[in-house]
Coordinates of N, CA and C in Angstrom, one line a residue:
M1 N -23.4 12.9 -24.0 CA -23.4 11.7 -23.2 C -22.0 11.6 -22.5
Q2 N -22.0 10.9 -21.3 CA -20.8 10.7 -20.5 C -19.8 9.8 -21.3
P3 N -18.5 10.0 -21.0 CA -17.5 9.1 -21.6 C -17.8 7.7 -21.1
V4 N -17.4 6.7 -21.9 CA -17.6 5.3 -21.6 C -16.2 4.6 -21.6
F5 N -15.9 3.9 -20.5 CA -14.6 3.2 -20.4 C -14.7 1.9 -21.1
R6 N -13.7 1.5 -21.9 CA -13.6 0.2 -22.5 C -13.1 -0.7 -21.4
Q7 N -13.2 -2.0 -21.7 CA -12.7 -3.0 -20.7 C -11.2 -2.8 -20.5
Y8 N -10.7 -3.0 -19.3 CA -9.3 -2.8 -19.0 C -9.0 -3.7 -17.9
E9 N -7.7 -3.9 -17.6 CA -7.2 -4.7 -16.4 C -7.4 -3.9 -15.2
S10 N -8.4 -4.2 -14.4 CA -8.7 -3.3 -13.2 C -8.2 -3.8 -11.9
N11 N -7.7 -5.1 -11.9 CA -7.1 -5.6 -10.7 C -5.6 -5.9 -11.0
I12 N -4.8 -5.1 -10.4 CA -3.3 -5.2 -10.6 C -2.6 -5.7 -9.4
T13 N -1.6 -6.6 -9.5 CA -0.8 -7.0 -8.4 C 0.6 -6.6 -8.7
I14 N 1.2 -5.8 -7.8 CA 2.6 -5.5 -7.9 C 3.3 -5.6 -6.6
M15 N 4.6 -5.6 -6.6 CA 5.4 -5.7 -5.4 C 5.5 -4.3 -4.7
E16 N 5.3 -4.3 -3.4 CA 5.3 -3.0 -2.6 C 6.7 -2.5 -2.7
E17 N 6.8 -1.2 -2.6 CA 8.1 -0.4 -2.6 C 8.9 -0.6 -3.9
E18 N 8.2 -1.0 -5.0 CA 8.9 -1.2 -6.3 C 8.3 -0.1 -7.2
L19 N 9.2 0.6 -7.9 CA 8.7 1.6 -8.9 C 8.6 0.9 -10.2
V20 N 7.4 0.4 -10.6 CA 7.2 -0.3 -11.8 C 7.4 0.6 -13.0
P21 N 8.2 0.2 -13.9 CA 8.4 1.1 -15.1 C 7.2 1.0 -16.0
G22 N 6.8 2.1 -16.7 CA 5.8 2.1 -17.7 C 4.4 2.1 -17.1
C23 N 3.4 1.6 -17.8 CA 2.0 1.5 -17.4 C 1.8 0.4 -16.5
I24 N 1.1 0.6 -15.3 CA 0.7 -0.5 -14.5 C -0.7 -1.1 -15.1
T25 N -1.4 -0.2 -15.8 CA -2.5 -0.6 -16.6 C -2.8 0.5 -17.5
K26 N -3.6 0.2 -18.6 CA -3.9 1.2 -19.6 C -5.4 1.3 -19.7
L27 N -6.0 2.5 -19.5 CA -7.4 2.7 -19.6 C -7.7 3.4 -20.9
E28 N -8.9 3.2 -21.4 CA -9.3 3.9 -22.6 C -10.8 4.2 -22.5
A29 N -11.1 5.4 -22.7 CA -12.5 5.9 -22.7 C -12.8 6.5 -24.1
Y30 N -14.1 6.5 -24.5 CA -14.5 7.2 -25.7 C -15.7 8.0 -25.4
D31 N -15.9 9.0 -26.3 CA -17.1 9.9 -26.2 C -18.2 9.3 -27.1
P32 N -19.3 8.8 -26.6 CA -20.3 8.3 -27.4 C -21.0 9.3 -28.3
D33 N -20.7 10.6 -28.1 CA -21.3 11.7 -28.9 C -20.5 11.8 -30.2
I34 N -19.3 11.2 -30.3 CA -18.5 11.2 -31.5 C -18.7 9.9 -32.2
Q35 N -19.4 10.0 -33.3 CA -19.8 8.8 -34.1 C -18.6 7.9 -34.5
D36 N -17.6 8.5 -35.1 CA -16.5 7.8 -35.6 C -15.4 7.7 -34.5
Q37 N -15.4 6.5 -33.9 CA -14.5 6.3 -32.7 C -13.0 6.2 -33.1
S38 N -12.7 6.2 -34.4 CA -11.3 6.3 -34.9 C -10.8 7.7 -34.8
L39 N -11.7 8.7 -34.6 CA -11.2 10.1 -34.4 C -10.8 10.3 -33.0
D40 N -10.0 11.4 -32.8 CA -9.6 11.8 -31.5 C -10.9 12.0 -30.6
Q41 N -10.9 11.4 -29.4 CA -12.1 11.5 -28.6 C -12.0 12.6 -27.6
H42 N -10.9 13.4 -27.5 CA -10.8 14.6 -26.7 C -11.1 14.2 -25.2
I43 N -10.6 13.1 -24.8 CA -10.7 12.6 -23.4 C -9.5 13.0 -22.6
V44 N -9.8 13.6 -21.4 CA -8.7 13.9 -20.4 C -8.9 13.0 -19.2
Y45 N -7.8 12.4 -18.8 CA -7.9 11.4 -17.7 C -7.2 12.1 -16.5
S46 N -7.7 11.7 -15.3 CA -7.1 12.2 -14.0 C -7.3 11.2 -12.9
V47 N -6.4 11.2 -12.0 CA -6.5 10.5 -10.7 C -7.3 11.4 -9.8
V48 N -8.4 10.8 -9.3 CA -9.4 11.6 -8.5 C -8.9 12.0 -7.1
K49 N -8.4 11.0 -6.4 CA -8.0 11.3 -5.0 C -6.7 12.1 -4.9
E50 N -6.8 13.3 -4.3 CA -5.7 14.2 -4.3 C -4.4 13.6 -3.7
D51 N -4.6 12.9 -2.6 CA -3.4 12.3 -1.9 C -2.7 11.3 -2.8
Q52 N -3.4 10.7 -3.8 CA -2.8 9.7 -4.7 C -2.1 10.3 -5.9
R53 N -2.4 11.6 -6.1 CA -1.8 12.2 -7.3 C -0.3 12.4 -7.2
K54 N 0.3 12.4 -5.9 CA 1.7 12.5 -5.8 C 2.4 11.1 -5.9
L55 N 1.6 10.1 -6.0 CA 2.1 8.7 -6.1 C 1.9 8.1 -7.5
M56 N 0.9 8.6 -8.2 CA 0.6 8.0 -9.5 C 0.0 9.0 -10.4
T57 N 0.1 8.8 -11.7 CA -0.4 9.7 -12.7 C -0.9 8.9 -13.9
I58 N -1.8 9.6 -14.6 CA -2.4 9.0 -15.8 C -2.2 10.0 -17.0
D59 N -1.7 9.5 -18.1 CA -1.4 10.5 -19.2 C -2.6 10.5 -20.1
K60 N -2.4 11.3 -21.2 CA -3.5 11.6 -22.2 C -3.9 10.3 -22.9
N61 N -3.0 9.3 -22.9 CA -3.3 8.0 -23.6 C -3.9 7.0 -22.6
G62 N -4.1 7.3 -21.4 CA -4.7 6.4 -20.4 C -3.7 5.5 -19.7
C63 N -2.5 5.8 -19.8 CA -1.4 5.0 -19.2 C -1.3 5.4 -17.7
L64 N -1.7 4.5 -16.8 CA -1.6 4.8 -15.4 C -0.3 4.3 -14.9
S65 N 0.5 5.2 -14.4 CA 1.9 4.8 -14.0 C 2.2 5.4 -12.6
L66 N 3.2 4.8 -12.0 CA 3.6 5.2 -10.6 C 4.7 6.4 -10.7
I67 N 4.5 7.3 -9.8 CA 5.5 8.4 -9.7 C 6.5 7.9 -8.6
K68 N 5.9 7.3 -7.5 CA 6.7 6.8 -6.4 C 6.2 5.4 -6.1
P69 N 7.0 4.6 -5.5 CA 6.6 3.3 -5.1 C 5.5 3.3 -4.0
L70 N 4.6 2.3 -4.0 CA 3.6 2.3 -3.0 C 4.0 1.4 -1.9
D71 N 3.5 1.8 -0.7 CA 3.9 1.0 0.6 C 2.6 0.3 1.0
R72 N 2.7 -0.9 1.5 CA 1.5 -1.6 2.0 C 1.5 -1.7 3.5
D73 N 2.5 -1.2 4.2 CA 2.5 -1.4 5.7 C 2.1 -0.2 6.4
P74 N 1.4 -0.4 7.6 CA 1.1 0.7 8.4 C 2.3 1.5 8.9
P75 N 2.2 2.8 9.1 CA 1.0 3.5 9.4 C 0.4 4.2 8.1
N76 N 1.2 4.4 7.0 CA 0.8 5.1 5.9 C 0.5 4.3 4.7
G77 N 0.6 3.0 4.7 CA 0.4 2.2 3.6 C -0.8 1.4 3.7
Y78 N -1.2 0.7 2.5 CA -2.3 -0.1 2.4 C -2.0 -1.4 1.6
A79 N -2.5 -2.5 2.0 CA -2.3 -3.8 1.3 C -3.0 -3.7 -0.1
T80 N -4.1 -3.0 -0.1 CA -4.9 -2.8 -1.3 C -5.2 -1.3 -1.5
W81 N -4.9 -0.8 -2.7 CA -5.1 0.6 -3.0 C -6.3 0.7 -4.0
Q82 N -7.3 1.5 -3.7 CA -8.4 1.8 -4.6 C -8.1 3.1 -5.3
V83 N -7.9 3.1 -6.6 CA -7.6 4.3 -7.3 C -8.8 4.6 -8.2
I84 N -9.3 5.8 -8.1 CA -10.5 6.2 -8.9 C -9.9 7.1 -10.0
I85 N -10.3 6.7 -11.3 CA -9.8 7.4 -12.5 C -11.0 8.1 -13.1
Q86 N -10.8 9.3 -13.5 CA -11.9 10.1 -14.1 C -11.6 10.4 -15.6
A87 N -12.5 10.2 -16.4 CA -12.4 10.5 -17.8 C -13.4 11.7 -18.1
T88 N -12.8 12.8 -18.7 CA -13.6 14.0 -19.0 C -13.6 14.2 -20.5
D89 N -14.8 14.4 -21.1 CA -14.8 14.6 -22.5 C -14.6 16.1 -22.9
N90 N -14.6 16.4 -24.2 CA -14.4 17.8 -24.7 C -13.1 18.4 -24.2
G91 N -12.1 17.6 -23.9 CA -10.8 18.1 -23.5 C -10.8 18.8 -22.2
G92 N -11.9 18.6 -21.4 CA -11.9 19.1 -20.0 C -12.4 20.5 -19.9
I93 N -13.0 21.1 -21.0 CA -13.5 22.5 -21.0 C -14.7 22.5 -20.1
P94 N -15.1 23.8 -19.7 CA -16.3 23.9 -18.8 C -17.5 23.2 -19.5
K95 N -18.4 22.7 -18.7 CA -19.7 22.0 -19.2 C -19.4 20.7 -19.9
C96 N -18.2 20.1 -19.5 CA -17.9 18.8 -20.1 C -18.5 17.7 -19.2
L97 N -18.6 16.5 -19.7 CA -19.2 15.4 -19.0 C -18.0 14.5 -18.5
Q98 N -18.3 13.8 -17.4 CA -17.3 13.0 -16.7 C -17.8 11.6 -16.4
Q99 N -16.9 10.7 -16.3 CA -17.2 9.3 -15.8 C -16.1 8.8 -15.0
T100 N -16.3 8.0 -14.0 CA -15.2 7.5 -13.2 C -15.2 6.0 -13.2
T101 N -14.1 5.4 -12.9 CA -13.9 4.0 -12.8 C -12.9 3.7 -11.8
E102 N -12.7 2.5 -11.3 CA -11.7 2.2 -10.3 C -10.7 1.2 -10.8
V103 N -9.5 1.3 -10.3 CA -8.4 0.4 -10.4 C -8.0 -0.1 -9.0
I104 N -8.0 -1.4 -8.8 CA -7.5 -1.9 -7.6 C -6.1 -2.4 -7.7
I105 N -5.2 -1.9 -6.8 CA -3.8 -2.3 -6.8 C -3.6 -3.1 -5.6
V106 N -3.2 -4.4 -5.7 CA -2.9 -5.2 -4.6 C -1.3 -5.3 -4.5
L107 N -0.8 -5.0 -3.3 CA 0.6 -5.0 -3.1 C 1.1 -6.3 -2.5
R108 N 2.1 -7.0 -3.1 CA 2.7 -8.1 -2.5 C 3.7 -7.6 -1.5
D109 N 3.7 -8.3 -0.3 CA 4.5 -7.9 0.8 C 6.0 -8.2 0.6
I110 N 6.9 -7.3 1.0 CA 8.3 -7.6 1.2 C 8.6 -7.5 2.7
N111 N 9.6 -8.2 3.1 CA 10.0 -8.2 4.5 C 10.8 -7.0 4.8
D112 N 10.2 -5.9 5.0 CA 10.9 -4.6 5.2 C 10.7 -3.9 6.5
N113 N 10.1 -4.7 7.5 CA 9.8 -4.1 8.8 C 10.4 -5.0 9.8
A114 N 11.1 -4.5 10.8 CA 11.7 -5.3 11.9 C 10.6 -5.5 12.9
P115 N 10.6 -6.6 13.6 CA 9.6 -6.8 14.6 C 9.9 -5.9 15.8
F116 N 8.9 -5.7 16.6 CA 9.1 -4.8 17.8 C 8.3 -5.4 18.9
L117 N 8.8 -5.2 20.2 CA 8.1 -5.7 21.3 C 6.8 -5.0 21.5
D118 N 5.7 -5.7 21.8 CA 4.4 -5.2 22.0 C 4.0 -5.6 23.4
M119 N 4.4 -4.8 24.3 CA 4.2 -5.2 25.7 C 3.3 -4.2 26.4
P120 N 2.4 -4.6 27.2 CA 1.5 -3.7 27.9 C 2.1 -3.1 29.2
G121 N 2.9 -2.1 29.0 CA 3.5 -1.4 30.1 C 4.8 -2.0 30.6
P122 N 5.5 -1.4 31.6 CA 6.8 -1.9 32.0 C 6.6 -3.2 32.8
V123 N 7.7 -4.0 32.8 CA 7.8 -5.2 33.6 C 8.5 -4.9 34.9
V124 N 7.9 -5.3 36.0 CA 8.5 -5.0 37.3 C 8.9 -6.3 38.0
W125 N 10.2 -6.3 38.4 CA 10.7 -7.5 39.1 C 11.4 -6.9 40.4
R126 N 10.8 -7.3 41.5 CA 11.3 -6.8 42.7 C 12.6 -7.4 43.2
E127 N 13.4 -6.6 43.9 CA 14.7 -7.0 44.4 C 14.5 -8.2 45.3
N128 N 15.4 -9.2 45.3 CA 15.4 -10.4 46.1 C 14.2 -11.3 45.9
Q129 N 13.5 -11.1 44.8 CA 12.4 -12.0 44.4 C 13.0 -13.4 43.9
S130 N 12.3 -14.5 44.2 CA 12.8 -15.8 43.8 C 12.8 -15.8 42.2
P131 N 13.7 -16.6 41.7 CA 13.8 -16.8 40.2 C 12.5 -17.4 39.7
G132 N 12.1 -17.0 38.5 CA 10.9 -17.5 37.9 C 10.6 -16.7 36.6
T133 N 9.4 -16.9 36.1 CA 9.0 -16.2 34.9 C 8.7 -14.8 35.2
I134 N 9.3 -13.9 34.5 CA 9.1 -12.5 34.7 C 7.9 -12.0 33.9
T135 N 7.9 -12.3 32.6 CA 6.9 -11.9 31.7 C 6.9 -12.8 30.5
R136 N 5.8 -12.7 29.7 CA 5.8 -13.4 28.4 C 6.0 -12.3 27.3
L137 N 7.0 -12.5 26.5 CA 7.4 -11.5 25.5 C 6.4 -11.6 24.3
Q138 N 5.9 -10.5 23.8 CA 5.0 -10.4 22.7 C 5.6 -9.5 21.7
A139 N 5.6 -9.8 20.4 CA 6.1 -8.9 19.4 C 5.1 -8.8 18.3
K140 N 5.2 -7.8 17.5 CA 4.4 -7.6 16.3 C 5.4 -7.1 15.2
D141 N 4.8 -7.1 14.0 CA 5.6 -6.8 12.8 C 4.5 -6.1 11.9
N142 N 4.9 -5.0 11.2 CA 4.0 -4.4 10.3 C 3.9 -5.1 8.9
D143 N 4.7 -6.1 8.7 CA 4.7 -6.8 7.4 C 3.4 -7.7 7.4
G144 N 3.1 -8.3 6.3 CA 2.0 -9.2 6.2 C 2.4 -10.5 6.9
P145 N 1.4 -11.4 7.0 CA 1.6 -12.7 7.8 C 2.7 -13.5 7.2
E146 N 2.9 -13.5 5.9 CA 4.0 -14.3 5.3 C 5.4 -13.9 5.7
N147 N 5.5 -12.6 6.2 CA 6.8 -12.1 6.6 C 6.8 -11.7 8.1
G148 N 5.9 -12.2 8.9 CA 5.8 -11.8 10.3 C 6.2 -13.0 11.2
A149 N 5.3 -13.2 12.2 CA 5.5 -14.3 13.2 C 5.6 -15.6 12.5
P150 N 6.3 -16.6 13.2 CA 6.8 -16.6 14.5 C 8.1 -15.8 14.6
F151 N 8.4 -15.2 15.8 CA 9.6 -14.5 16.0 C 10.5 -15.3 16.9
E152 N 11.8 -15.1 16.8 CA 12.8 -15.7 17.7 C 13.2 -14.6 18.7
F153 N 13.3 -14.9 20.0 CA 13.7 -13.9 21.0 C 15.1 -14.3 21.5
S154 N 15.9 -13.3 21.8 CA 17.2 -13.6 22.4 C 17.7 -12.4 23.1
I155 N 18.6 -12.6 24.1 CA 19.2 -11.5 24.8 C 20.4 -11.0 23.9
S156 N 20.5 -9.7 23.7 CA 21.5 -9.2 22.8 C 22.9 -9.5 23.3
P157 N 23.8 -9.9 22.4 CA 25.2 -10.1 22.8 C 25.8 -8.9 23.3
D158 N 25.2 -7.7 23.1 CA 25.8 -6.5 23.6 C 25.3 -6.2 25.0
A159 N 24.4 -7.0 25.5 CA 23.9 -6.7 26.9 C 25.1 -7.0 27.9
S160 N 25.0 -6.4 29.0 CA 26.1 -6.6 30.0 C 26.2 -8.0 30.5
Y161 N 27.3 -8.4 31.0 CA 27.6 -9.7 31.5 C 26.5 -10.1 32.6
E162 N 26.2 -9.1 33.4 CA 25.3 -9.4 34.5 C 23.9 -9.7 33.9
I163 N 23.4 -9.0 32.9 CA 22.2 -9.3 32.3 C 22.2 -10.7 31.6
Q164 N 23.3 -11.0 30.9 CA 23.4 -12.2 30.2 C 23.5 -13.4 31.1
T165 N 24.0 -13.3 32.3 CA 24.1 -14.4 33.2 C 22.9 -14.5 34.2
K166 N 22.1 -13.5 34.4 CA 21.0 -13.6 35.3 C 19.7 -13.7 34.7
F167 N 19.6 -13.5 33.3 CA 18.3 -13.6 32.6 C 18.4 -14.6 31.5
G168 N 17.3 -15.2 31.1 CA 17.3 -16.1 30.0 C 15.9 -16.1 29.4
I169 N 15.9 -16.6 28.2 CA 14.6 -16.7 27.5 C 14.3 -18.2 27.2
S170 N 13.2 -18.7 27.6 CA 12.9 -20.1 27.4 C 11.6 -20.2 26.5
G171 N 11.6 -21.3 25.8 CA 10.4 -21.5 24.9 C 10.3 -20.6 23.8
T172 N 9.1 -20.4 23.3 CA 8.9 -19.5 22.2 C 8.1 -18.3 22.7

């Protein structure tokens, strides 16, 4: 018969970009073919998704731990990570039976991304045109909503005197 997972903490919340020491959760499976569950169950655990194996590992005792911190922000991160864990009986030898389960890791956002202008193409202002609104500035941020907008816009103090005296930002 396939291995059976005992109840475990399957929804974990941790801080993004933090290397949590030790187990982020501990899984335990047993082999129902072994009557005495106090005996060694010969269960081998593994992280199923290949791309996640460089980020996390699970040892022979079912301790799921991080190798590298997880990122929640685009382009390569996710706010929620679904990790599939496999338990294999008979020590993983050929003709063994397997069972999978999932662990959901939710990452709390840190403010680690600078906002950037998100403008649809270049702004054109013709020579000798009357003063007025040139464009509406729009920005985005890859952090979560709690660490994103609203943004404050300003002209850089490093901008030339001509830019600082001829342009301004009004409102939000």
